Amino acid sequence: MKRVMTGALIVAVLGIGGLGSATAASSSGEQTTRQDCRTYSSATECGEPRLNEKQRACVTSAVQQGMTERRAEVECRAFG
């Protein structure tokens, strides 16, 4: 009987500890929004980049040559 009580006590403590940490993490009431930021070739871009016609053509060309679209957007905006 003693072993069953000890096991139940351990489970109860672990369960309470888990709930406590979850509550503490959400008790501030603040919501943080993560921005979509990326950095390539020392150029950082956050959010959806606004590209002009020349920059969009640069992105298209770079993607056709094998660069990822996200990287091409940053590099063409910064250097194009």
mmCIF file of C-alpha atoms in Angstrom:
data_model
loop_
_atom_site.group_PDB
_atom_site.id
_atom_site.type_symbol
_atom_site.label_atom_id
_atom_site.label_comp_id
_atom_site.label_asym_id
_atom_site.label_seq_id
_atom_site.Cartn_x
_atom_site.Cartn_y
_atom_site.Cartn_z
ATOM 1 C CA MET A 1 0.000 0.000 0.000
ATOM 2 C CA LYS A 2 2.889 2.330 0.820
ATOM 3 C CA ARG A 3 4.390 1.937 -2.698
ATOM 4 C CA VAL A 4 1.053 2.758 -4.354
ATOM 5 C CA MET A 5 0.714 5.932 -2.289
ATOM 6 C CA THR A 6 4.275 7.006 -3.136
ATOM 7 C CA GLY A 7 3.628 6.431 -6.858
ATOM 8 C CA ALA A 8 0.388 8.379 -6.678
ATOM 9 C CA LEU A 9 2.138 11.208 -4.869
ATOM 10 C CA ILE A 10 4.869 11.395 -7.534
ATOM 11 C CA VAL A 11 2.286 11.465 -10.316
ATOM 12 C CA ALA A 12 0.313 14.156 -8.493
ATOM 13 C CA VAL A 13 3.395 16.341 -7.971
ATOM 14 C CA LEU A 14 4.503 15.963 -11.597
ATOM 15 C CA GLY A 15 0.993 16.741 -12.799
ATOM 16 C CA ILE A 16 0.708 19.842 -10.628
ATOM 17 C CA GLY A 17 4.170 20.998 -11.639
ATOM 18 C CA GLY A 18 3.254 20.701 -15.282
ATOM 19 C CA LEU A 19 0.065 22.680 -14.817
ATOM 20 C CA GLY A 20 1.853 25.315 -12.778
ATOM 21 C CA SER A 21 4.456 25.961 -15.422
ATOM 22 C CA ALA A 22 1.842 26.177 -18.161
ATOM 23 C CA THR A 23 -0.182 28.633 -16.099
ATOM 24 C CA ALA A 24 2.860 30.748 -15.318
ATOM 25 C CA ALA A 25 3.758 30.948 -18.976
ATOM 26 C CA SER A 26 0.319 32.238 -19.937
ATOM 27 C CA SER A 27 -0.474 34.297 -16.831
ATOM 28 C CA SER A 28 0.987 37.538 -18.233
ATOM 29 C CA GLY A 29 -1.906 37.892 -20.663
ATOM 30 C CA GLU A 30 0.435 39.248 -23.338
ATOM 31 C CA GLN A 31 0.464 37.827 -26.811
ATOM 32 C CA THR A 32 3.665 38.115 -28.737
ATOM 33 C CA THR A 33 3.644 38.058 -32.495
ATOM 34 C CA ARG A 34 6.686 36.651 -34.194
ATOM 35 C CA GLN A 35 7.755 38.490 -37.295
ATOM 36 C CA ASP A 36 8.819 36.615 -40.375
ATOM 37 C CA CYS A 37 12.407 37.851 -40.629
ATOM 38 C CA ARG A 38 15.231 36.441 -42.715
ATOM 39 C CA THR A 39 18.830 37.465 -43.280
ATOM 40 C CA TYR A 40 20.933 36.617 -46.314
ATOM 41 C CA SER A 41 24.230 38.214 -47.371
ATOM 42 C CA SER A 42 24.027 40.593 -44.375
ATOM 43 C CA ALA A 43 20.643 41.912 -45.556
ATOM 44 C CA THR A 44 17.627 41.408 -43.268
ATOM 45 C CA GLU A 45 14.020 41.565 -44.411
ATOM 46 C CA CYS A 46 11.002 41.257 -42.110
ATOM 47 C CA GLY A 47 7.467 40.653 -43.258
ATOM 48 C CA GLU A 48 6.325 40.490 -46.846
ATOM 49 C CA PRO A 49 8.805 42.381 -49.052
ATOM 50 C CA ARG A 50 7.443 44.996 -51.419
ATOM 51 C CA LEU A 51 9.246 44.597 -54.698
ATOM 52 C CA ASN A 52 9.249 46.840 -57.730
ATOM 53 C CA GLU A 53 9.118 45.431 -61.269
ATOM 54 C CA LYS A 54 12.909 45.189 -61.618
ATOM 55 C CA GLN A 55 13.225 43.399 -58.268
ATOM 56 C CA ARG A 56 10.440 40.925 -59.165
ATOM 57 C CA ALA A 57 12.263 40.131 -62.428
ATOM 58 C CA CYS A 58 15.442 39.601 -60.403
ATOM 59 C CA VAL A 59 13.599 37.182 -58.082
ATOM 60 C CA THR A 60 12.173 35.238 -61.022
ATOM 61 C CA SER A 61 15.595 34.916 -62.620
ATOM 62 C CA ALA A 62 17.307 33.911 -59.374
ATOM 63 C CA VAL A 63 14.663 31.259 -58.626
ATOM 64 C CA GLN A 64 15.042 29.815 -62.137
ATOM 65 C CA GLN A 65 18.776 29.512 -61.430
ATOM 66 C CA GLY A 66 18.111 27.536 -58.238
ATOM 67 C CA MET A 67 17.964 30.122 -55.440
ATOM 68 C CA THR A 68 15.081 29.875 -52.988
ATOM 69 C CA GLU A 69 12.370 32.462 -53.477
ATOM 70 C CA ARG A 70 12.727 33.794 -49.914
ATOM 71 C CA ARG A 71 16.454 34.372 -50.355
ATOM 72 C CA ALA A 72 15.987 35.879 -53.805
ATOM 73 C CA GLU A 73 13.429 38.358 -52.431
ATOM 74 C CA VAL A 74 15.857 39.591 -49.792
ATOM 75 C CA GLU A 75 18.904 39.773 -52.033
ATOM 76 C CA CYS A 76 17.099 41.328 -55.016
ATOM 77 C CA ARG A 77 15.550 43.973 -52.771
ATOM 78 C CA ALA A 78 18.848 44.768 -51.091
ATOM 79 C CA PHE A 79 21.159 44.615 -54.085
ATOM 80 C CA GLY A 80 18.911 44.797 -57.153
#
